[in-house]
Short mmCIF file of C-alpha atoms and ligand atoms in Angstrom, two decimals:
data_model
loop_
_atom_site.label_atom_id
_atom_site.label_comp_id
_atom_site.label_asym_id
_atom_site.label_seq_id
_atom_site.Cartn_x
_atom_site.Cartn_y
_atom_site.Cartn_z
CA MET A 1 159.83 126.96 128.73
CA THR A 2 159.39 130.70 129.52
CA ILE A 3 157.55 132.13 132.53
CA ASP A 4 154.84 133.24 130.10
CA HIS A 5 154.41 129.71 128.86
CA LEU A 6 154.22 128.41 132.40
CA ARG A 7 151.68 131.05 133.38
CA ARG A 8 149.58 130.38 130.29
CA ASN A 9 149.63 126.63 130.98
CA PHE A 10 148.65 127.26 134.58
CA LEU A 11 145.78 129.55 133.55
CA GLN A 12 144.58 127.08 130.92
CA LYS A 13 144.50 124.32 133.54
CA LEU A 14 142.65 126.61 135.95
CA VAL A 15 140.03 127.47 133.33
CA ALA A 16 139.70 123.80 132.37
CA SER A 17 139.13 122.73 135.97
CA ALA A 18 136.73 125.63 136.58
CA ALA A 19 134.75 124.47 133.55
CA VAL A 20 134.09 121.08 135.10
CA VAL A 21 133.21 122.40 138.54
CA PRO A 22 129.57 123.26 137.73
CA MET A 23 128.98 119.75 136.35
CA LEU A 24 130.56 118.04 139.34
CA SER A 25 128.88 120.27 141.88
CA SER A 26 125.45 119.83 140.34
CA THR A 27 125.68 116.05 139.93
CA ASN A 28 127.26 115.65 143.34
CA ALA A 29 125.03 117.97 145.25
CA PHE A 30 124.58 115.42 148.03
CA ALA A 31 128.04 113.91 147.92
CA GLN A 32 129.43 116.31 150.51
CA SER A 33 126.98 115.08 153.12
CA ASP A 34 128.10 111.50 152.45
CA ARG A 35 131.59 112.12 153.79
CA PRO A 36 132.75 109.96 156.72
CA GLY A 37 131.23 110.85 160.03
CA THR A 38 128.21 112.56 158.46
CA THR A 39 125.94 109.89 157.06
CA ASP A 40 127.06 106.36 156.29
CA GLY A 41 130.75 106.62 157.13
CA ARG A 42 132.02 105.79 153.62
CA GLN A 43 135.46 107.15 152.66
CA GLY A 44 135.53 110.28 150.48
CA ALA A 45 132.64 111.53 148.40
CA THR A 46 130.13 108.84 147.56
CA LEU A 47 129.29 107.85 143.98
CA ARG A 48 125.52 107.49 143.77
CA VAL A 49 124.71 104.80 141.22
CA ALA A 50 121.52 103.75 139.45
CA LEU A 51 121.45 100.24 138.02
CA MET A 52 119.83 99.70 134.64
CA GLY A 53 118.70 96.12 133.96
CA LEU A 54 117.94 94.14 137.10
CA GLY A 55 119.25 90.73 136.02
CA SER A 56 121.74 88.32 137.48
CA TYR A 57 124.91 90.37 137.10
CA ALA A 58 123.19 93.54 138.34
CA GLU A 59 122.23 91.64 141.49
CA ARG A 60 125.89 90.77 142.09
CA VAL A 61 126.85 94.42 141.60
CA ALA A 62 124.06 95.64 143.91
CA GLU A 63 125.21 93.26 146.63
CA ALA A 64 128.86 94.20 146.11
CA MET A 65 128.02 97.87 146.48
CA GLN A 66 126.69 97.21 149.96
CA SER A 67 130.27 96.76 151.14
CA SER A 68 131.72 99.47 148.89
CA LYS A 69 133.45 102.33 150.68
CA ARG A 70 132.69 104.81 147.92
CA ALA A 71 129.68 103.70 145.84
CA ARG A 72 126.04 103.47 146.88
CA LEU A 73 122.96 102.21 145.06
CA THR A 74 120.54 105.15 144.78
CA GLY A 75 118.47 104.40 141.67
CA LEU A 76 116.87 101.53 139.75
CA ILE A 77 115.80 101.23 136.12
CA SER A 78 113.80 98.21 134.97
CA GLY A 79 110.92 97.27 132.67
CA THR A 80 109.41 95.01 135.35
CA PRO A 81 107.42 96.87 138.06
CA SER A 82 107.59 93.93 140.47
CA LYS A 83 111.41 93.92 140.28
CA LEU A 84 111.52 97.66 140.97
CA GLN A 85 109.36 97.10 144.03
CA GLU A 86 111.34 94.09 145.26
CA TRP A 87 114.80 95.58 144.67
CA GLY A 88 113.69 98.97 146.00
CA THR A 89 112.68 97.36 149.26
CA LYS A 90 115.71 95.08 149.46
CA PHE A 91 118.30 97.76 148.71
CA GLY A 92 116.51 100.76 150.22
CA VAL A 93 115.89 102.72 147.00
CA ALA A 94 112.87 105.01 147.41
CA GLU A 95 110.08 104.94 144.83
CA LYS A 96 110.97 108.39 143.45
CA HIS A 97 114.34 106.99 142.31
CA ARG A 98 112.83 104.02 140.44
CA TYR A 99 112.41 104.32 136.67
CA ASN A 100 111.39 102.26 133.67
CA TYR A 101 112.79 102.20 130.11
CA GLU A 102 110.21 104.74 128.91
CA ASN A 103 110.76 107.41 131.53
CA PHE A 104 114.39 107.05 132.64
CA ASP A 105 115.44 110.25 130.81
CA ARG A 106 113.95 111.90 133.91
CA ILE A 107 117.05 110.96 135.90
CA LYS A 108 118.26 114.28 134.52
CA ASP A 109 116.30 115.91 137.35
CA ASP A 110 117.28 113.38 140.00
CA PRO A 111 120.01 114.96 142.14
CA ASP A 112 120.68 111.67 143.94
CA ILE A 113 122.10 109.89 140.88
CA ASP A 114 125.65 110.58 139.62
CA ALA A 115 126.07 107.60 137.30
CA VAL A 116 124.02 104.86 135.66
CA TYR A 117 125.48 101.36 135.43
CA ILE A 118 124.05 99.66 132.32
CA ILE A 119 123.79 95.87 132.80
CA THR A 120 121.43 94.88 129.99
CA PRO A 121 121.83 92.67 126.88
CA ASN A 122 124.67 93.88 124.65
CA THR A 123 122.79 95.38 121.69
CA LEU A 124 120.88 97.71 124.02
CA HIS A 125 124.02 99.33 125.45
CA ARG A 126 124.54 101.93 122.71
CA ASP A 127 121.14 103.62 122.80
CA GLN A 128 120.81 103.36 126.57
CA ALA A 129 124.26 104.89 127.11
CA ILE A 130 123.44 107.78 124.77
CA ARG A 131 120.22 108.51 126.67
CA VAL A 132 122.03 108.41 130.01
CA ALA A 133 124.72 110.76 128.69
CA ARG A 134 122.09 113.17 127.41
CA ALA A 135 120.52 113.14 130.87
CA GLY A 136 123.86 114.47 132.14
CA LYS A 137 124.89 111.39 134.13
CA HIS A 138 128.14 109.43 133.94
CA VAL A 139 127.85 106.08 132.17
CA ILE A 140 129.26 102.80 133.44
CA CYS A 141 128.51 100.12 130.85
CA GLU A 142 128.98 96.39 131.01
CA LYS A 143 131.24 94.60 128.56
CA PRO A 144 131.06 94.36 125.62
CA MET A 145 130.64 98.15 125.61
CA ALA A 146 128.69 97.80 122.35
CA VAL A 147 128.49 95.18 119.61
CA ASN A 148 130.81 96.83 117.09
CA ALA A 149 133.25 99.74 116.89
CA ARG A 150 130.83 102.03 115.05
CA GLU A 151 128.31 101.81 117.90
CA GLY A 152 131.09 102.12 120.46
CA GLN A 153 132.27 105.31 118.79
CA ASP A 154 128.72 106.72 118.98
CA MET A 155 128.79 106.16 122.74
CA VAL A 156 132.19 107.77 123.16
CA ASP A 157 131.03 110.78 121.10
CA ALA A 158 127.73 111.15 122.99
CA CYS A 159 129.47 111.09 126.38
CA SER A 160 132.08 113.54 125.24
CA GLU A 161 129.42 115.91 123.85
CA ALA A 162 127.45 115.70 127.10
CA GLY A 163 130.57 116.26 129.23
CA VAL A 164 130.13 113.00 131.15
CA LYS A 165 132.54 110.11 131.58
CA LEU A 166 132.12 106.66 130.06
CA LEU A 167 133.54 103.63 131.88
CA VAL A 168 133.35 99.92 131.01
CA GLY A 169 132.82 97.23 133.65
CA TYR A 170 136.27 95.70 133.23
CA ARG A 171 136.50 94.33 136.77
CA MET A 172 139.79 92.45 136.12
CA HIS A 173 141.56 95.81 135.74
CA PHE A 174 141.39 96.20 139.52
CA GLU A 175 142.08 92.59 140.55
CA PRO A 176 145.15 92.39 142.81
CA LYS A 177 146.93 89.31 141.33
CA THR A 178 146.36 90.60 137.80
CA LEU A 179 147.80 93.97 138.83
CA GLU A 180 150.82 92.25 140.39
CA VAL A 181 151.62 90.51 137.09
CA ILE A 182 151.30 93.86 135.32
CA ARG A 183 153.60 95.48 137.91
CA MET A 184 156.18 92.72 137.44
CA ARG A 185 156.01 93.03 133.65
CA LYS A 186 156.55 96.80 133.89
CA ALA A 187 159.48 96.22 136.28
CA GLY A 188 161.07 93.97 133.65
CA ASP A 189 160.75 90.75 135.69
CA PHE A 190 159.68 88.71 132.66
CA GLY A 191 162.08 90.39 130.25
CA SER A 192 160.77 91.03 126.79
CA ILE A 193 157.33 89.38 126.41
CA ARG A 194 157.25 86.70 123.69
CA PHE A 195 153.92 84.88 123.98
CA PHE A 196 150.49 85.09 125.60
CA GLN A 197 147.81 82.45 125.68
CA GLY A 198 144.21 83.25 126.67
CA LEU A 199 141.68 80.44 126.97
CA CYS A 200 138.15 81.65 127.72
CA GLY A 201 134.99 79.64 127.49
CA PHE A 202 132.22 77.60 129.03
CA ARG A 203 129.50 75.31 127.78
CA ILE A 204 126.38 77.44 127.51
CA GLY A 205 123.01 75.98 128.58
CA ASP A 206 119.48 77.12 127.71
CA PRO A 207 119.28 77.64 123.91
CA GLY A 208 116.47 80.19 124.41
CA GLN A 209 118.55 82.75 126.33
CA TRP A 210 119.39 86.21 124.95
CA ARG A 211 123.12 85.32 124.78
CA LEU A 212 122.30 83.04 121.84
CA ASP A 213 120.07 85.60 120.09
CA LYS A 214 122.06 87.80 117.72
CA ALA A 215 119.47 90.58 117.96
CA LEU A 216 120.26 90.98 121.68
CA ALA A 217 123.79 89.58 122.01
CA GLY A 218 125.27 91.00 118.80
CA GLY A 219 127.30 87.79 118.36
CA GLY A 220 128.15 84.72 120.38
CA ALA A 221 130.92 83.61 122.73
CA MET A 222 133.28 86.32 121.48
CA MET A 223 131.02 89.12 122.78
CA ASP A 224 130.54 87.47 126.15
CA ILE A 225 133.69 85.57 127.07
CA GLY A 226 136.20 85.82 124.21
CA ILE A 227 136.47 89.53 124.98
CA TYR A 228 138.32 88.59 128.19
CA ALA A 229 141.09 86.97 126.14
CA ILE A 230 141.32 90.01 123.85
CA ASN A 231 141.41 92.44 126.74
CA GLY A 232 143.72 90.19 128.77
CA ALA A 233 146.19 89.85 125.90
CA ARG A 234 146.43 93.65 125.78
CA TYR A 235 146.92 94.27 129.51
CA MET A 236 149.20 91.27 130.06
CA VAL A 237 151.50 91.93 127.06
CA GLY A 238 151.24 95.70 127.60
CA GLU A 239 151.06 96.57 123.89
CA GLU A 240 148.34 97.14 121.31
CA PRO A 241 148.07 94.41 118.67
CA VAL A 242 148.79 95.35 115.05
CA TRP A 243 147.28 92.32 113.31
CA VAL A 244 144.82 89.52 113.92
CA THR A 245 144.05 86.18 112.29
CA ALA A 246 141.07 84.03 113.29
CA GLN A 247 139.32 80.74 112.53
CA GLU A 248 135.76 79.79 113.44
CA THR A 249 134.37 76.32 114.04
CA LYS A 250 130.74 75.42 114.66
CA THR A 251 129.67 71.97 115.81
CA ASP A 252 126.04 72.87 116.62
CA PRO A 253 124.49 75.14 113.96
CA VAL A 254 121.04 74.75 115.49
CA LYS A 255 122.01 76.18 118.89
CA PHE A 256 124.54 78.63 117.41
CA LYS A 257 122.66 80.25 114.55
CA GLN A 258 124.03 82.51 111.83
CA GLY A 259 125.95 85.37 113.44
CA VAL A 260 126.25 83.64 116.83
CA ASP A 261 129.81 82.32 117.14
CA GLU A 262 130.34 79.09 119.01
CA THR A 263 134.14 78.66 118.92
CA ILE A 264 136.77 81.01 117.53
CA GLN A 265 140.54 80.65 117.77
CA PHE A 266 142.42 83.85 117.11
CA GLN A 267 145.96 85.10 117.06
CA LEU A 268 147.26 88.61 117.70
CA GLY A 269 150.58 90.12 116.71
CA PHE A 270 152.17 92.95 118.70
CA PRO A 271 154.71 95.59 117.60
CA SER A 272 157.53 94.03 119.69
CA GLY A 273 157.10 90.71 117.87
CA ALA A 274 155.18 89.12 120.76
CA VAL A 275 152.24 86.95 119.66
CA ALA A 276 149.04 85.81 121.37
CA SER A 277 147.03 82.66 120.74
CA CYS A 278 143.49 82.68 122.13
CA LEU A 279 140.36 80.57 122.30
CA SER A 280 136.79 81.82 122.74
CA THR A 281 134.04 79.24 123.07
CA TYR A 282 130.53 78.47 124.28
CA GLN A 283 131.07 74.74 123.76
CA MET A 284 133.79 73.66 126.26
CA ASN A 285 134.25 73.89 130.01
CA HIS A 286 137.37 74.30 132.17
CA LEU A 287 138.71 77.18 130.10
CA ASP A 288 139.76 80.21 132.11
CA ARG A 289 143.53 80.47 131.82
CA PHE A 290 146.06 83.16 130.94
CA PHE A 291 149.69 82.23 130.39
CA MET A 292 152.47 84.58 129.39
CA THR A 293 156.13 83.96 128.84
CA GLY A 294 158.99 86.35 128.32
CA GLU A 295 162.76 86.11 127.92
CA LYS A 296 163.31 85.94 131.69
CA GLY A 297 160.19 84.43 133.20
CA PHE A 298 156.51 83.52 133.02
CA ALA A 299 153.14 84.25 134.61
CA GLU A 300 150.07 82.05 134.80
CA LEU A 301 146.60 83.02 136.04
CA LEU A 302 144.29 80.04 136.54
CA PRO A 303 141.47 80.86 136.92
CA ALA A 304 142.18 84.18 135.24
CA THR A 305 138.84 85.99 134.92
CA GLY A 306 136.16 84.23 136.99
CA TYR A 307 134.64 85.91 140.04
CA GLY A 308 137.49 84.57 142.09
CA PRO A 309 139.54 83.93 143.93
CA ILE A 310 141.93 84.32 141.01
CA GLU A 311 144.95 82.06 141.44
CA GLY A 312 148.32 82.49 139.83
CA ARG A 313 152.04 81.97 139.85
CA THR A 314 155.13 83.28 138.17
CA HIS A 315 158.70 81.96 137.83
CA LYS A 316 159.24 83.63 141.24
CA GLY A 317 156.49 81.66 143.01
CA GLU A 318 152.80 81.78 143.92
CA LEU A 319 150.91 85.06 143.75
CA THR A 320 149.58 85.75 147.24
CA GLN A 321 147.63 89.01 146.92
CA PRO A 322 144.32 88.70 148.83
CA HIS A 323 141.00 88.15 147.12
CA VAL A 324 138.55 91.03 147.34
CA MET A 325 135.10 90.81 145.76
CA HIS A 326 135.81 92.13 142.26
CA GLN A 327 132.68 94.22 141.92
CA THR A 328 133.23 95.94 145.30
CA LEU A 329 136.77 96.85 144.36
CA GLN A 330 135.65 97.98 140.91
CA MET A 331 132.96 100.28 142.29
CA ASP A 332 135.34 101.80 144.85
CA GLU A 333 137.90 102.47 142.13
CA MET A 334 135.32 103.78 139.68
CA ALA A 335 134.11 106.25 142.32
CA GLY A 336 137.70 107.50 142.50
CA ILE A 337 137.87 107.81 138.72
CA LEU A 338 134.53 109.58 138.34
CA LEU A 339 134.61 111.80 141.40
CA ASP A 340 138.32 112.46 141.97
CA GLY A 341 139.70 112.09 138.44
CA ASN A 342 141.94 109.15 139.47
CA THR A 343 143.79 107.29 136.71
CA PRO A 344 143.62 103.49 136.94
CA VAL A 345 146.67 101.31 136.16
CA VAL A 346 144.78 99.77 133.23
CA PRO A 347 142.24 102.10 131.59
CA VAL A 348 138.51 101.37 131.87
CA ASP A 349 137.26 104.26 129.76
CA GLY A 350 135.35 104.35 126.47
CA ALA A 351 138.58 104.46 124.46
CA GLU A 352 139.60 101.18 126.08
CA GLY A 353 136.22 99.58 125.33
CA LEU A 354 136.46 100.80 121.74
CA LYS A 355 139.82 99.11 121.21
CA ASP A 356 138.35 95.73 122.14
CA LEU A 357 135.42 96.34 119.78
CA LYS A 358 137.78 97.16 116.90
CA ILE A 359 139.57 93.88 117.55
CA ILE A 360 136.24 91.99 117.68
CA ASP A 361 135.25 93.55 114.32
CA ALA A 362 138.61 92.44 112.89
CA ILE A 363 138.26 88.91 114.32
CA TYR A 364 134.86 88.49 112.65
CA ALA A 365 136.30 89.90 109.40
CA ALA A 366 139.25 87.48 109.61
CA CYS A 367 136.85 84.54 110.13
CA ALA A 368 134.69 85.62 107.20
CA THR A 369 137.55 86.25 104.76
CA GLY A 370 140.20 83.82 105.99
CA ARG A 371 142.64 86.70 105.76
CA ARG A 372 144.85 88.45 108.28
CA GLN A 373 143.46 91.85 109.32
CA GLU A 374 145.69 94.79 110.09
CA LEU A 375 144.76 96.77 113.22
CA ARG A 376 145.22 100.48 113.88
CA LEU A 377 144.21 101.05 117.49
CA GLY A 378 146.13 104.30 117.95
P1 NAD B 401 120.63 88.75 132.58
O1 NAD B 401 119.82 88.10 131.52
O2 NAD B 401 120.75 88.06 133.89
O3 NAD B 401 120.06 90.22 132.86
C1 NAD B 401 119.74 91.10 131.82
C2 NAD B 401 118.69 92.06 132.31
O4 NAD B 401 118.34 92.95 131.26
C3 NAD B 401 117.39 91.36 132.76
O5 NAD B 401 116.97 91.87 133.99
C4 NAD B 401 116.40 91.72 131.67
O6 NAD B 401 115.07 91.81 132.16
C5 NAD B 401 116.92 93.08 131.24
N1 NAD B 401 116.46 93.49 129.92
C6 NAD B 401 116.15 94.75 129.60
N2 NAD B 401 115.73 94.84 128.35
C7 NAD B 401 115.76 93.59 127.84
C8 NAD B 401 115.42 93.05 126.57
N3 NAD B 401 114.95 93.79 125.56
N4 NAD B 401 115.61 91.72 126.40
C9 NAD B 401 116.08 90.94 127.38
N5 NAD B 401 116.42 91.42 128.61
C10 NAD B 401 116.25 92.73 128.83
O7 NAD B 401 122.04 89.04 131.94
P2 NAD B 401 123.40 89.38 132.72
O8 NAD B 401 124.17 88.15 132.89
O9 NAD B 401 123.09 90.20 133.92
O10 NAD B 401 124.17 90.24 131.60
C11 NAD B 401 123.88 91.61 131.36
C12 NAD B 401 125.13 92.32 130.85
O11 NAD B 401 126.15 92.19 131.81
C13 NAD B 401 125.71 91.77 129.56
O12 NAD B 401 126.21 92.82 128.77
C14 NAD B 401 126.84 90.88 130.01
O13 NAD B 401 127.88 90.74 129.05
C15 NAD B 401 127.32 91.62 131.24
N6 NAD B 401 127.94 90.74 132.24
C16 NAD B 401 129.17 91.06 132.72
C17 NAD B 401 129.79 90.26 133.66
C18 NAD B 401 131.13 90.65 134.22
O14 NAD B 401 131.74 89.83 134.91
N7 NAD B 401 131.61 91.85 133.98
C19 NAD B 401 129.15 89.11 134.10
C20 NAD B 401 127.90 88.79 133.61
C21 NAD B 401 127.30 89.62 132.68
#
């Protein structure tokens, strides 16, 4: 490479970073004053987060953020005035930072919000994410990012057009025992990976809940819990699948209506020849296990994706990494990604969310047709 090339590359990088400075400095106008020793003693610039959808998982995230070193709850979006009042008081969010679903586009003019974390029913994610992006705020969206790849692509495009980042709430991507298995796999400790098994499910209760309503959930167990097996297969094996086969069974067609999957078994094939066999269900308990075997060793996580502690072992012994509340760790790491441009070991961006949605689309197509579906995840 010539000196000219080097100089041109350097200048291009300089221009590129200068281009993002105005966005960061305007959305982070208050972040400087949140540095340690100035206000609340958190480490580095603070990510100021508004929560959208004040349900059960949002409550867990709000509580987890209280011990986050880098993320702080600064805004609330809900359709229920009493919840805004109650959460505002409990978490110290002033009235001027509380919004409803009609007026939340106004966060555009709220300098105390850097990102909105969308924790609403699945089919709402797409439109809400697009509105947040257009308001110039980073989007953190719960899994599944959307209910199909077409909608996921719309979100990726909207965030890219608005110059904001899109992250998906994949908390397992920061979990210490999971990361240790990934480190060992990369170091060659298991040899060439041959097989992964992901068992994900629970017996769902109340038949009236949104998770069993296709209009809000976009599907059934696959959208909610099966996605962990899909995502886990990818980060455990460390490859992108190239084909999928799937079979659906339904024992309760009243509770699990048309378009709401109860139980799906699916298989994934990877370029190396490794295969995965997975189960997604809303009809059985005691299913939260990842197992992977390679030419030289194995790893097991059991439980693999619950709120923890995650437990696990490999052919070398028990995994002993300490448990940290997943959502606290996730918010600390996401602050680093959004504010400092950090790169996580396993991606949590829109492209990552989109891959899982393409696989979900293919799983449903395989169930409907009985035929193997080829995957091109790029
Ligand atoms: P929830 O039912 O407890 O909360 C959903 C919230 O959305 C409620 O406050 C509800 O009032 C609000 N809402 C807004 N518009 C609504 C509408 N039109 N219909 C119904 N509710 C509406 O659900 P949850 O368990 O908090 O799940 C929310 C999202 O979080 C889902 O996408 C789910 O997959 C995800 N989630 C992720 C994890 C994880 O571990 N990452 C865990 C649980 C849930």
